[in-house]
C-alpha positions as YAML, in Angstrom:
chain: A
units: angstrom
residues:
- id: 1
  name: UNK
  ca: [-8.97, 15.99, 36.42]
- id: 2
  name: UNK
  ca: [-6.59, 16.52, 33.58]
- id: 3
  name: UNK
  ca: [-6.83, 18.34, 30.16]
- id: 4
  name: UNK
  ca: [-4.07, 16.16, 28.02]
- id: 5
  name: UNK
  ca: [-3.51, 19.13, 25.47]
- id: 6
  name: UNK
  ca: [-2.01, 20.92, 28.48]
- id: 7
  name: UNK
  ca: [0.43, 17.46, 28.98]
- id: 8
  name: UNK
  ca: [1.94, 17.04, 25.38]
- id: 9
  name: UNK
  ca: [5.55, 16.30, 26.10]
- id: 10
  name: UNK
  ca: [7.68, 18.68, 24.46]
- id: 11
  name: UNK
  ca: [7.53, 18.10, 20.47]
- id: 12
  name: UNK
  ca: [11.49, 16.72, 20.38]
- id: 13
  name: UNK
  ca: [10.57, 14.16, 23.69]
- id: 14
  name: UNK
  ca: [7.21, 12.56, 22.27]
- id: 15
  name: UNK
  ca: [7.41, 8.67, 22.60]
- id: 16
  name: UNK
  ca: [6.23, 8.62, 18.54]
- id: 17
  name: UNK
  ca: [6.28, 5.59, 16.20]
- id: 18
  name: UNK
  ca: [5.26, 4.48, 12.84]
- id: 19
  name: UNK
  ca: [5.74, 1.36, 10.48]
- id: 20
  name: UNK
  ca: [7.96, 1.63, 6.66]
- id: 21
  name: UNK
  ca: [7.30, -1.57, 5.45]
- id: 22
  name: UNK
  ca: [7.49, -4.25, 7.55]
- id: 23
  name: UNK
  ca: [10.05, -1.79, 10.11]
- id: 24
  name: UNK
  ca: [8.48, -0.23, 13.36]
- id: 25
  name: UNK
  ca: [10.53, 2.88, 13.45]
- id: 26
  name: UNK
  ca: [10.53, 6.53, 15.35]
- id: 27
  name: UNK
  ca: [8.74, 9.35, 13.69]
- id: 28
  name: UNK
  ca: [11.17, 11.67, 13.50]
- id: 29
  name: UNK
  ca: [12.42, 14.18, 10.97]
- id: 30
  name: UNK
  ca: [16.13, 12.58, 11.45]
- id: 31
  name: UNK
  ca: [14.63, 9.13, 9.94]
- id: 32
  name: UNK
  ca: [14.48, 9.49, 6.28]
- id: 33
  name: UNK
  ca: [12.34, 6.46, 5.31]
- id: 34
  name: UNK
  ca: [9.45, 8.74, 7.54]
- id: 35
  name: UNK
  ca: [10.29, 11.99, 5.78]
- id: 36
  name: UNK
  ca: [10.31, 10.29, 2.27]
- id: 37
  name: UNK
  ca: [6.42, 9.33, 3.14]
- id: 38
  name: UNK
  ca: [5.16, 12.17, 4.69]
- id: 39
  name: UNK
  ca: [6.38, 14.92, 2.42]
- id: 40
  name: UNK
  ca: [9.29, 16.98, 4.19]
- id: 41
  name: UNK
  ca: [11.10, 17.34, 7.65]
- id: 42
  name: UNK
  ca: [9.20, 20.13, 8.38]
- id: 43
  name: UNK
  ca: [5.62, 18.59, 8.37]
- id: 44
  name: UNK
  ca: [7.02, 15.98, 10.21]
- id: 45
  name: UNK
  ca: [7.98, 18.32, 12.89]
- id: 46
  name: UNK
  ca: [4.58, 19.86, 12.77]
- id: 47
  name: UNK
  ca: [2.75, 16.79, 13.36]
- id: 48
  name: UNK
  ca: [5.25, 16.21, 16.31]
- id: 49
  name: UNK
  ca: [3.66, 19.73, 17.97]
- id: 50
  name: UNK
  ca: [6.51, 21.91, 16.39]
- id: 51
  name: UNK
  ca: [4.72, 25.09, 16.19]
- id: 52
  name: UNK
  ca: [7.80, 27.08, 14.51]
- id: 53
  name: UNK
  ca: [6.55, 26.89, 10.58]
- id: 54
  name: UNK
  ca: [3.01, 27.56, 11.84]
- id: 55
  name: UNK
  ca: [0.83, 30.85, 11.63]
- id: 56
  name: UNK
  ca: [0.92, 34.13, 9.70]
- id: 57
  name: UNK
  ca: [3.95, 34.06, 7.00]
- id: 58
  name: UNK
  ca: [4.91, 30.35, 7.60]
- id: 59
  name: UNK
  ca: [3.96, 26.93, 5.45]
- id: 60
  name: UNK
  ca: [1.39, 25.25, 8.12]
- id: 61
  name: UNK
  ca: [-1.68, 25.87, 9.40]
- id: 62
  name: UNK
  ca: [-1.89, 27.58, 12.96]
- id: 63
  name: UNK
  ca: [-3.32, 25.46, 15.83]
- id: 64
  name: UNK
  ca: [-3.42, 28.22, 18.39]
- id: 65
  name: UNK
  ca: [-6.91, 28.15, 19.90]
- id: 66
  name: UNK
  ca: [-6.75, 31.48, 21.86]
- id: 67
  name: UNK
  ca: [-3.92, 31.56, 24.62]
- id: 68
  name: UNK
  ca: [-3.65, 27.71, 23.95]
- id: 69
  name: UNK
  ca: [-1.77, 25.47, 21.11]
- id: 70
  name: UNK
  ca: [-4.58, 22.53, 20.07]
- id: 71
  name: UNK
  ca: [-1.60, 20.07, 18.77]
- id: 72
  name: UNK
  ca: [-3.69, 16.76, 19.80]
- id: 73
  name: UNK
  ca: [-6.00, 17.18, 16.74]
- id: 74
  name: UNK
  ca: [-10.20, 16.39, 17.17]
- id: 75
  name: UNK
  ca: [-11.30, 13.11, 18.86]
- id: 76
  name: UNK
  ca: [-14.74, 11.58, 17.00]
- id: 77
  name: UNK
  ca: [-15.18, 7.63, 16.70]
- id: 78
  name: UNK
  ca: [-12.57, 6.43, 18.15]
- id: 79
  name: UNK
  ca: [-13.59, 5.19, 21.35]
- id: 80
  name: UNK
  ca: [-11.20, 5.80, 24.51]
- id: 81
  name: UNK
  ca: [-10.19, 2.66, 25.85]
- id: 82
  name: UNK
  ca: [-8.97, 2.03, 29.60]
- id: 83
  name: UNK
  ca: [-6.32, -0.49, 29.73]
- id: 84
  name: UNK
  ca: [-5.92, -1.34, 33.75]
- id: 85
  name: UNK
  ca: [-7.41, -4.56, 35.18]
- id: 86
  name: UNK
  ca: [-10.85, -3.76, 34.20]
- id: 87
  name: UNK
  ca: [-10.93, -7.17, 31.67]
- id: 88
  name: UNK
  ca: [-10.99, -10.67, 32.99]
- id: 89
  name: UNK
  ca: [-12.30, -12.90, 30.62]
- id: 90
  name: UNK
  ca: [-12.70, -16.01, 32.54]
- id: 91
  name: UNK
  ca: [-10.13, -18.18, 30.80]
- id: 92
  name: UNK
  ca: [-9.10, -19.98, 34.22]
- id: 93
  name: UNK
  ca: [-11.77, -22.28, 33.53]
- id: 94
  name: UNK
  ca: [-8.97, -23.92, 30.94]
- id: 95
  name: UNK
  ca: [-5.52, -21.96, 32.20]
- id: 96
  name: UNK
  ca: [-5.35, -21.57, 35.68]
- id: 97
  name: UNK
  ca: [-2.49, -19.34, 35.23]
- id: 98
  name: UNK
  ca: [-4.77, -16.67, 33.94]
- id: 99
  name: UNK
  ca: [-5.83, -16.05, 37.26]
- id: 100
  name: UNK
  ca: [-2.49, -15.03, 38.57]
- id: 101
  name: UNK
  ca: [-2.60, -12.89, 35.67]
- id: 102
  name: UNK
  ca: [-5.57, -11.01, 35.88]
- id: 103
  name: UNK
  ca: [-4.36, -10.53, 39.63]
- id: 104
  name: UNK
  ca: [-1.02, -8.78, 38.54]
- id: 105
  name: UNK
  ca: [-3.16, -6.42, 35.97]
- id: 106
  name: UNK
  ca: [-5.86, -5.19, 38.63]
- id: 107
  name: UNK
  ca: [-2.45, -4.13, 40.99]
- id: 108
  name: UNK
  ca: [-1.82, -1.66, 38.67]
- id: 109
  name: UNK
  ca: [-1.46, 1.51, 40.18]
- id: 110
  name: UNK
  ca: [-1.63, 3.43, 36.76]
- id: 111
  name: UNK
  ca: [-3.41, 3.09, 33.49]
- id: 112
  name: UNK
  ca: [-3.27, 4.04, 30.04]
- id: 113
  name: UNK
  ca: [-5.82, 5.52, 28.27]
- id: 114
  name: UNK
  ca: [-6.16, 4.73, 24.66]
- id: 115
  name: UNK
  ca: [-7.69, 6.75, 21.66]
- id: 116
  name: UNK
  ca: [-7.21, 6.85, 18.09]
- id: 117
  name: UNK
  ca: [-7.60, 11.02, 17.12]
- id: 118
  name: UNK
  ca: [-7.57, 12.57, 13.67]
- id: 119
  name: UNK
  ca: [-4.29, 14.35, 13.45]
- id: 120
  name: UNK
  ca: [-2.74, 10.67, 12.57]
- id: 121
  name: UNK
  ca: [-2.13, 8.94, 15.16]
- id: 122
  name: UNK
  ca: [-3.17, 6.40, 18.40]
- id: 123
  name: UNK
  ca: [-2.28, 8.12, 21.57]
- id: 124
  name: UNK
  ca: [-1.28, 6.57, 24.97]
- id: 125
  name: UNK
  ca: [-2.42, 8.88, 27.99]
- id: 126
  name: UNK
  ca: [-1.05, 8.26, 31.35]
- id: 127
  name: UNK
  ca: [-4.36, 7.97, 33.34]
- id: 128
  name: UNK
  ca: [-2.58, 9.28, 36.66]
- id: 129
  name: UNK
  ca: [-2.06, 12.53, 35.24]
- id: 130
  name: UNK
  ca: [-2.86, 12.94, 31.40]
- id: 131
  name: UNK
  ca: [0.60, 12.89, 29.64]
- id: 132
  name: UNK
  ca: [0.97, 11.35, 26.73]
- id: 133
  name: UNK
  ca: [3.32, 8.36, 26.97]
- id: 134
  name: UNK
  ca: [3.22, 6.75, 23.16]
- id: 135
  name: UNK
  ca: [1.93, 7.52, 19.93]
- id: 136
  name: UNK
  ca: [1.74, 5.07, 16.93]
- id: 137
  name: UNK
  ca: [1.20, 6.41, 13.34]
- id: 138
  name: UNK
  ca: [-0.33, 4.33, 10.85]
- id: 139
  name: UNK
  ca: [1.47, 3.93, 7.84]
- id: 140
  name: UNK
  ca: [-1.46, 4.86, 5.75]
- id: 141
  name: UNK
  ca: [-1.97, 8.11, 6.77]
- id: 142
  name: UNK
  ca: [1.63, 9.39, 6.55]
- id: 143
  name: UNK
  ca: [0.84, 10.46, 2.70]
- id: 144
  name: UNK
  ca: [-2.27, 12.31, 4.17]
- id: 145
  name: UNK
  ca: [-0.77, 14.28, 6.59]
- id: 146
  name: UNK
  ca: [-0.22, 17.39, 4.41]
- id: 147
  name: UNK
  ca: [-3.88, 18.31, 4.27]
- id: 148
  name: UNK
  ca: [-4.41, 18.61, 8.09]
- id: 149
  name: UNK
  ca: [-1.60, 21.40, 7.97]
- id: 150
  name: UNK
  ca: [-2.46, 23.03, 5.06]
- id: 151
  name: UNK
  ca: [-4.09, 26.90, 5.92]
- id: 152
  name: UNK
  ca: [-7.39, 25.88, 4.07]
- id: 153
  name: UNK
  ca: [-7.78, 22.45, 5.93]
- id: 154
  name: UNK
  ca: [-11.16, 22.60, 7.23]
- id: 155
  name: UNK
  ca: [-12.72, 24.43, 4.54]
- id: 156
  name: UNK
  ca: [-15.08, 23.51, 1.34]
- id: 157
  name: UNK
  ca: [-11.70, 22.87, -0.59]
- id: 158
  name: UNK
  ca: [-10.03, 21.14, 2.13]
- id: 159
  name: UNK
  ca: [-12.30, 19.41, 4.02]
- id: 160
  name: UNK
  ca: [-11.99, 17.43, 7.32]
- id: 161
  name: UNK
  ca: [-10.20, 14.40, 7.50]
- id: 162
  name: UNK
  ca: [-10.26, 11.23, 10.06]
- id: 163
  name: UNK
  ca: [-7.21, 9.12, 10.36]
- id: 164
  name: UNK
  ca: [-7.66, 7.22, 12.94]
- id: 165
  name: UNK
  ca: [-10.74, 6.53, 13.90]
- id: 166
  name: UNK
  ca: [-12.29, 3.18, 14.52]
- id: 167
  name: UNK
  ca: [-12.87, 0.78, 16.85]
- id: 168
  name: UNK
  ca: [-10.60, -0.19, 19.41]
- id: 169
  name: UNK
  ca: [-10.27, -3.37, 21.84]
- id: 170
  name: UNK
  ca: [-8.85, -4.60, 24.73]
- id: 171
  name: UNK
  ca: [-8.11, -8.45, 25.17]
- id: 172
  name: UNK
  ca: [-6.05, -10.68, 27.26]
- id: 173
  name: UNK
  ca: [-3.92, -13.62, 24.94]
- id: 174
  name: UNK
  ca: [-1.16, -16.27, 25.40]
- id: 175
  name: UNK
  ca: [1.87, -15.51, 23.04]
- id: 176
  name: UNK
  ca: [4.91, -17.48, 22.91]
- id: 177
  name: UNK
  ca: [2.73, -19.25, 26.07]
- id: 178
  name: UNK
  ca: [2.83, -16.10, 28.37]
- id: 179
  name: UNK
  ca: [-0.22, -14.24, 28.92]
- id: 180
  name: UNK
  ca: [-0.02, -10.55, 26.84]
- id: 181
  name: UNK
  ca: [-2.69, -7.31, 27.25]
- id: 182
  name: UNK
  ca: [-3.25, -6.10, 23.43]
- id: 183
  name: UNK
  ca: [-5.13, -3.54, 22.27]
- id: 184
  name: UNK
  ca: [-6.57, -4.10, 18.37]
- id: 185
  name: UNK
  ca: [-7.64, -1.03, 16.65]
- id: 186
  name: UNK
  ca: [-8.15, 0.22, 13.08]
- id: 187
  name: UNK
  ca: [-8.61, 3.19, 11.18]
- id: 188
  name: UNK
  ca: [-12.04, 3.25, 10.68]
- id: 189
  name: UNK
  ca: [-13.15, 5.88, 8.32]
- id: 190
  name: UNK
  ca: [-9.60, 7.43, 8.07]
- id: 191
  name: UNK
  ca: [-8.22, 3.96, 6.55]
- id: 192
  name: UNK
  ca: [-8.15, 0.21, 5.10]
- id: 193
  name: UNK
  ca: [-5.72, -0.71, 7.86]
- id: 194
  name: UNK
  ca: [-6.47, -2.93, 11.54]
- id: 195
  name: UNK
  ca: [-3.40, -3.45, 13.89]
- id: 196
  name: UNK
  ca: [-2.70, -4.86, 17.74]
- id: 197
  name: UNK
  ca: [-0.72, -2.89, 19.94]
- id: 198
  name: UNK
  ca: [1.09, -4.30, 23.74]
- id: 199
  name: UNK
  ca: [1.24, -3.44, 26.30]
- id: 200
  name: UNK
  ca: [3.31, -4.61, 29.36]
- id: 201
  name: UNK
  ca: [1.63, -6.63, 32.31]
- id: 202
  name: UNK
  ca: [3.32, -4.83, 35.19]
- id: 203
  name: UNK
  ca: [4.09, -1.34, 34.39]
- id: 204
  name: UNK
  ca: [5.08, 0.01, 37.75]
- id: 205
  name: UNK
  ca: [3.60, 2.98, 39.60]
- id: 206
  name: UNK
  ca: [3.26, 5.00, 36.51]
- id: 207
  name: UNK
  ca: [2.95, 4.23, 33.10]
- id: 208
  name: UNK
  ca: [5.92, 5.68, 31.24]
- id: 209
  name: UNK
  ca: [7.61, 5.96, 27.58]
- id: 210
  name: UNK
  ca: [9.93, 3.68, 28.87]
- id: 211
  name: UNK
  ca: [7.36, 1.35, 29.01]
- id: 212
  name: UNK
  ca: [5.92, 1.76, 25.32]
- id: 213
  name: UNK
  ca: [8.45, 1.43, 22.80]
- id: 214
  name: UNK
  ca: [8.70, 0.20, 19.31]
- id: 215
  name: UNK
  ca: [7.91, -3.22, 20.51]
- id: 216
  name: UNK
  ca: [4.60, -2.09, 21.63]
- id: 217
  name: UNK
  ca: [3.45, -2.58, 17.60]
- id: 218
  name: UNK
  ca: [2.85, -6.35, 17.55]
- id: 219
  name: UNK
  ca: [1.74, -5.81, 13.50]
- id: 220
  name: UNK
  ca: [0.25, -3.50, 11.39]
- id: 221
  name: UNK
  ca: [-2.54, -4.95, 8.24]
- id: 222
  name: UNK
  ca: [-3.89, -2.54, 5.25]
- id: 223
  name: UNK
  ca: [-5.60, -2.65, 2.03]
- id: 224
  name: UNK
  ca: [-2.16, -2.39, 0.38]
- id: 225
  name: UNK
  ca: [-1.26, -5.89, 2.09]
- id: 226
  name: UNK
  ca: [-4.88, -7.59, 0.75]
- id: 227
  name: UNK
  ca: [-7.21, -6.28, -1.59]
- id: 228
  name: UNK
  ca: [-9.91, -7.69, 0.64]
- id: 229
  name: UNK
  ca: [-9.14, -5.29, 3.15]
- id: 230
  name: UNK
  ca: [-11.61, -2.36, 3.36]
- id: 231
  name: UNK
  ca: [-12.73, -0.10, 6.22]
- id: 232
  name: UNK
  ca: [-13.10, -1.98, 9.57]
- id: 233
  name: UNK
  ca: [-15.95, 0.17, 11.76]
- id: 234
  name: UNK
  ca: [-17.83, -3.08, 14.25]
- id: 235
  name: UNK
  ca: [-15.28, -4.35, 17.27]
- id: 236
  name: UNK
  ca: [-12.86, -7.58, 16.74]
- id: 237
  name: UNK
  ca: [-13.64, -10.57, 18.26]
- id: 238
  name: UNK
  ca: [-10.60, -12.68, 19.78]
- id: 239
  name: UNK
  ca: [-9.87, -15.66, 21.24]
- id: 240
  name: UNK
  ca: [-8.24, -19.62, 21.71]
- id: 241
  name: UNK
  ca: [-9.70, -21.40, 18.14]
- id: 242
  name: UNK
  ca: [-10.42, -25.02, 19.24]
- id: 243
  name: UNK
  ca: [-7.40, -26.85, 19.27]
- id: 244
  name: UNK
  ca: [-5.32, -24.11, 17.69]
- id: 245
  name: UNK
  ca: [-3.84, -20.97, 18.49]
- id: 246
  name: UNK
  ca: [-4.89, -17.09, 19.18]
- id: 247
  name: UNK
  ca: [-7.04, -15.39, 16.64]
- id: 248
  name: UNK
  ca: [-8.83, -12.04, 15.99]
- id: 249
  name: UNK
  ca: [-11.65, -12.98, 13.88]
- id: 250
  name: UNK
  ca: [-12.33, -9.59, 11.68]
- id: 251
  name: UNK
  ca: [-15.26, -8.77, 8.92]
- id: 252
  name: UNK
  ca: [-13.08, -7.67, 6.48]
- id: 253
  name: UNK
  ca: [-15.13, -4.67, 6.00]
- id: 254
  name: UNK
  ca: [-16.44, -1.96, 3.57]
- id: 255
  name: UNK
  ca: [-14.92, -0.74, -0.20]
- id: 256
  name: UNK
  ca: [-12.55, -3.01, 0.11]
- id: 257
  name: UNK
  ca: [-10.59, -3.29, -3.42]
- id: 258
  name: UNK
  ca: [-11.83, -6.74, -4.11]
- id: 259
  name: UNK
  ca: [-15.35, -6.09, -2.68]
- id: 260
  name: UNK
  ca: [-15.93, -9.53, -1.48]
- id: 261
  name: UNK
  ca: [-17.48, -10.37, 2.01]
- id: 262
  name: UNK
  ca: [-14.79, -12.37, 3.92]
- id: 263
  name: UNK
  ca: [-13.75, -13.48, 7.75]
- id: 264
  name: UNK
  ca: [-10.38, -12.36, 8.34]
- id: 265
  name: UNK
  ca: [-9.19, -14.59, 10.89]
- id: 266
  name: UNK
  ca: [-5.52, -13.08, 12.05]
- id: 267
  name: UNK
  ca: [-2.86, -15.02, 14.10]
- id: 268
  name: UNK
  ca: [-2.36, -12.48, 17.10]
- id: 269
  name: UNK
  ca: [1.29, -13.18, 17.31]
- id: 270
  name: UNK
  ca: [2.31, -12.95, 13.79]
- id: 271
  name: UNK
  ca: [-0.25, -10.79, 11.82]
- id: 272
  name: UNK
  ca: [-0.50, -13.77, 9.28]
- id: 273
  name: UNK
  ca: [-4.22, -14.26, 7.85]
- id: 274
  name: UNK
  ca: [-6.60, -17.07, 7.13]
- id: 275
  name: UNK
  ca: [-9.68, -15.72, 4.86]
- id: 276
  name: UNK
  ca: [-13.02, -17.65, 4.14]
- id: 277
  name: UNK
  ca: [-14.39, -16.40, 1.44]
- id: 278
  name: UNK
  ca: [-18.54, -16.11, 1.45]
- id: 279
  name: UNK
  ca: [-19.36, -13.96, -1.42]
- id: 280
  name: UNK
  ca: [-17.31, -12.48, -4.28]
- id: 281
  name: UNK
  ca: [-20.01, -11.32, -6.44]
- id: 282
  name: UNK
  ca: [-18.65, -7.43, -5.33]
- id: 283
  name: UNK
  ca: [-20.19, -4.51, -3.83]
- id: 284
  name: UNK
  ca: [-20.50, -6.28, -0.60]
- id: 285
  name: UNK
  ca: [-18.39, -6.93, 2.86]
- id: 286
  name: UNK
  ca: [-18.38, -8.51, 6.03]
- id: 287
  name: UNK
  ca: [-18.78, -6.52, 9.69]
- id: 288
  name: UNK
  ca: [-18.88, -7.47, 12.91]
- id: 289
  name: UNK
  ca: [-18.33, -10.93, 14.21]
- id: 290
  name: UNK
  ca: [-19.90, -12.56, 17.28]
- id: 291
  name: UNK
  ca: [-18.00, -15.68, 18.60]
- id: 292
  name: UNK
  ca: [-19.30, -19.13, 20.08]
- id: 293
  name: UNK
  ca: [-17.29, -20.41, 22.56]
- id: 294
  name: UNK
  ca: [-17.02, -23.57, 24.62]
- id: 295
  name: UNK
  ca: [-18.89, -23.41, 27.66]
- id: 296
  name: UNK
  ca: [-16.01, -25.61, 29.56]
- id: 297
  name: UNK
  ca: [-12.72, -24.60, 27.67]
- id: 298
  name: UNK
  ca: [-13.59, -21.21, 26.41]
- id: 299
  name: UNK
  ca: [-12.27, -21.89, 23.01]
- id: 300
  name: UNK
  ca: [-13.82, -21.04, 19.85]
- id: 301
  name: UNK
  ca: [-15.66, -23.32, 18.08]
- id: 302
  name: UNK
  ca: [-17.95, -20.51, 15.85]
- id: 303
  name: UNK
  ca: [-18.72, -17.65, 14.99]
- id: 304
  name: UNK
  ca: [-21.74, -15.63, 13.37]
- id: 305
  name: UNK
  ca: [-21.13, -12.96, 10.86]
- id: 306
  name: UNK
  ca: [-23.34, -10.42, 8.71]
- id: 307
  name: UNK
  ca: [-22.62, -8.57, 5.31]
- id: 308
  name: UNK
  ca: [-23.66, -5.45, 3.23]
- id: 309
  name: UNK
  ca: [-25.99, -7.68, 0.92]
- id: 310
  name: UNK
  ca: [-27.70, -8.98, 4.40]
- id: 311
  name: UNK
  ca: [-26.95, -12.24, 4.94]
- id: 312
  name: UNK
  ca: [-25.96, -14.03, 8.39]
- id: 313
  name: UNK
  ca: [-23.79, -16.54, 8.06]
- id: 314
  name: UNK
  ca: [-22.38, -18.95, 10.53]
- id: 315
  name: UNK
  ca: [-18.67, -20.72, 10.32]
- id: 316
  name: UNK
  ca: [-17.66, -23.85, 12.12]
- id: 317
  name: UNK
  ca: [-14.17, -24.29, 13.53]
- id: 318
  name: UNK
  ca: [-13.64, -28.09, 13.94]
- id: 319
  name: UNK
  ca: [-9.62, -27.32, 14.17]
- id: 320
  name: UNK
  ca: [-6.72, -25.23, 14.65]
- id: 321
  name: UNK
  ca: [-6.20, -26.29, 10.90]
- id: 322
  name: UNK
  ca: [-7.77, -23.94, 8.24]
- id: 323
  name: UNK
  ca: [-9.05, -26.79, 6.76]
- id: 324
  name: UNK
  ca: [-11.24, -27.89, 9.43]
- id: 325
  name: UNK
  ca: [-13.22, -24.31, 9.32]
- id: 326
  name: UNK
  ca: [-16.18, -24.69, 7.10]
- id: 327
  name: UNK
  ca: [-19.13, -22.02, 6.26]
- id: 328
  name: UNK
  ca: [-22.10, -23.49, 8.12]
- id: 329
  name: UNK
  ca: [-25.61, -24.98, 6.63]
- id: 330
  name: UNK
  ca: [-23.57, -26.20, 3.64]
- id: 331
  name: UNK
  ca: [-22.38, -23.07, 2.48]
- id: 332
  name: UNK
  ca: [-25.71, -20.89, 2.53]
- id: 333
  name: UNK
  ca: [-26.65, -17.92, 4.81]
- id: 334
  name: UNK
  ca: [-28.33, -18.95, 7.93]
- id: 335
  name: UNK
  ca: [-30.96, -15.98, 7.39]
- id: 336
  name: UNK
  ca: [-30.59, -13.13, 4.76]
- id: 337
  name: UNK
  ca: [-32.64, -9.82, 5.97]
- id: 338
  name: UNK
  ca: [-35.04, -8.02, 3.34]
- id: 339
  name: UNK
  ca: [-37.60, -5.08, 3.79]
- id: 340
  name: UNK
  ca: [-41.42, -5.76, 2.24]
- id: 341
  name: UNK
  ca: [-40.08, -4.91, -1.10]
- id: 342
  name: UNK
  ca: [-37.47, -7.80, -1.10]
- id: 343
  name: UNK
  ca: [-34.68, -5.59, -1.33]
- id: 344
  name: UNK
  ca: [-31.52, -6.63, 0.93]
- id: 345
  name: UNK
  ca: [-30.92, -4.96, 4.23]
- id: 346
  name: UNK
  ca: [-27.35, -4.61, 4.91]
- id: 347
  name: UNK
  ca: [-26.09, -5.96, 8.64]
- id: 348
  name: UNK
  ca: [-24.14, -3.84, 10.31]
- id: 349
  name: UNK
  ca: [-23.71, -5.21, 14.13]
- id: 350
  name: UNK
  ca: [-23.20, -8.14, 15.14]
- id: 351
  name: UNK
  ca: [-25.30, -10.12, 17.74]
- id: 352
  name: UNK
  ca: [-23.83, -9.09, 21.24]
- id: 353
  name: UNK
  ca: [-21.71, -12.27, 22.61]
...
């Protein structure tokens, strides 16, 4: 067994990353596009496990739990996700080279554990051992990071805060036609932002920093980039759309700025977004999505969806074109879910695959 606050890499050697714009870039204190969002050089050390300006008579908050420094932040919704060969999603039936490829992921000798936390960031844990390998920061949370180290944080005037901590995924896809281990993830409660991180197919004996590097952030998605963006809590659904290309097929979620109910359906390679559009009355927004899939190929040919205002609905993917995907029974809910009063009963999970 390990304890992976008792791993941390020393604060100046963590494997750390966040996105400026459309830029994957280290978070460091030396990179002044990262200081210029999160407030100063020294909070950026702090978040980095810096424990100098911490404590009695300095700026930050101390994390010193007894004999031990707590520098990983609190784990809550965020779901810890193995990434080994554990997933085989039976796409030989249409590429038999999947099965050479789920072969070369179950002879991995390491693993890396996955797991968004709420001191800002996704960690990587070597599953050997317990060290963390890679961090990614969102970019939303940079401008939030101030109130986890201010000395009141945790009280009545500073109350907790989640960054990152939604679902997360693991999926096999084909970009650039070679076979690729993701992992999609989003903020959850902490933010209005989904993204898809890599991960290499053979990563040797041990999983290492060497291994995770800025190229391990396929794309990162927020509110800022689409008003139709809210908070994303129900698992992504992925996969080949019928004569098309890789998707993650996303409810677009809750508060979103527009308040519509939407299917985000994401190229996994490129980040770029299709939308259909089921209700923009407001006050509403789409969750989790359940696929239907070809029983010979695998691909996607539909997928079921519910909203806040509780209607089902069903879309129909005739193409890899956006303009063969239609809403279903003519562009009305399949089923809309009300209590014995009438009143709408918001749908929250989707059916399980």
């Amino acid at each position: 067994t390990w304890r992976a606050s008792e791993k941390l890499p020393a604060h100046g050697s963590r494997n750390l990353f966040t996105s400026v714009g459309s830029d994957v870039i280290e978070f460091m204190s030396t990179k002044s596009a990262v200081v210029d969002l999160v407030g100063s050089a020294d909070l950026v050390n702090y978040i980095r496990g810096d424990t100098s300006k911490e404590g009695d008579g300095q700026a930050f908050r101390s994390r010193r739990v007894g004999v031990l420094n707590q520098l990983l932040g609190d784990f809550v919704d965020s779901p810890p996700v193995v990434v080994k060969g554990l997933v085989d999603l039976g796409y030989t039936a249409f590429d038999a080279s999947y099965a050479d490829y789920v072969a070369q992921k179950k002879a991995r000798t390491d693993s890396g554990i996955v797991l968004g936390g709420n001191a800002g960031m996704v960690h990587v844990f070597r599953g050997n051992d317990g060290q963390e390998v890679f961090g990614y920061l969102p970019q939303e949370g940079l401008s939030k990071l101030s109130t986890i180290a201010a000395k009141d944080y945790g009280t009545t005037s500073n109350f907790h805060r989640f960054f990152v901590n939604g679902p997360m995924n693991e999926t096999d896809v084909k970009i650039d036609d070679a076979w690729a281990n993701l992992v999609l993830g989003a903020m959850g409660s902490g933010g209005k932002t989904f993204f898809a991180l890599r991960f290499p197919t053979d990563f040797g004996a041990t999983l290492d920093a060497a291994d995770l590097g800025k190229d391990a952030l396929l794309w990162e998605k927020s509110g800022k980039d689409d008003g139709d963006i809210g908070y994303m809590f129900a698992d992504f659904a992925v996969g080949k759309i019928k004569g098309g290309g890789w998707k993650a097929f996303i409810g677009n979620g809750v508060y979103s700025d527009s308040g519509n109910s939407v299917l985000l359906v994401v190229d996994i390679a490129t980040g770029s977004i299709d939308k259909i559009t089921v209700d923009n009355s407001g006050n509403t927004g789409m969750m989790g999505v359940s696929l239907i899939k070809d029983m010979t190929t695998r691909e996607v040919v539909g997928a079921y969806a519910g909203d806040l205002k509780g209607n089902v609905w069903r879309f129909d993917f005739e193409g890899g074109s956006s303009s063969e995907w239609k809403v279903g029974f003519s562009g009305e809910p399949l089923f809309v879910a009300v209590n014995v009063n009438g009143d709408r009963l918001p749908i929250t999970v989707p059916n399980p695959a």
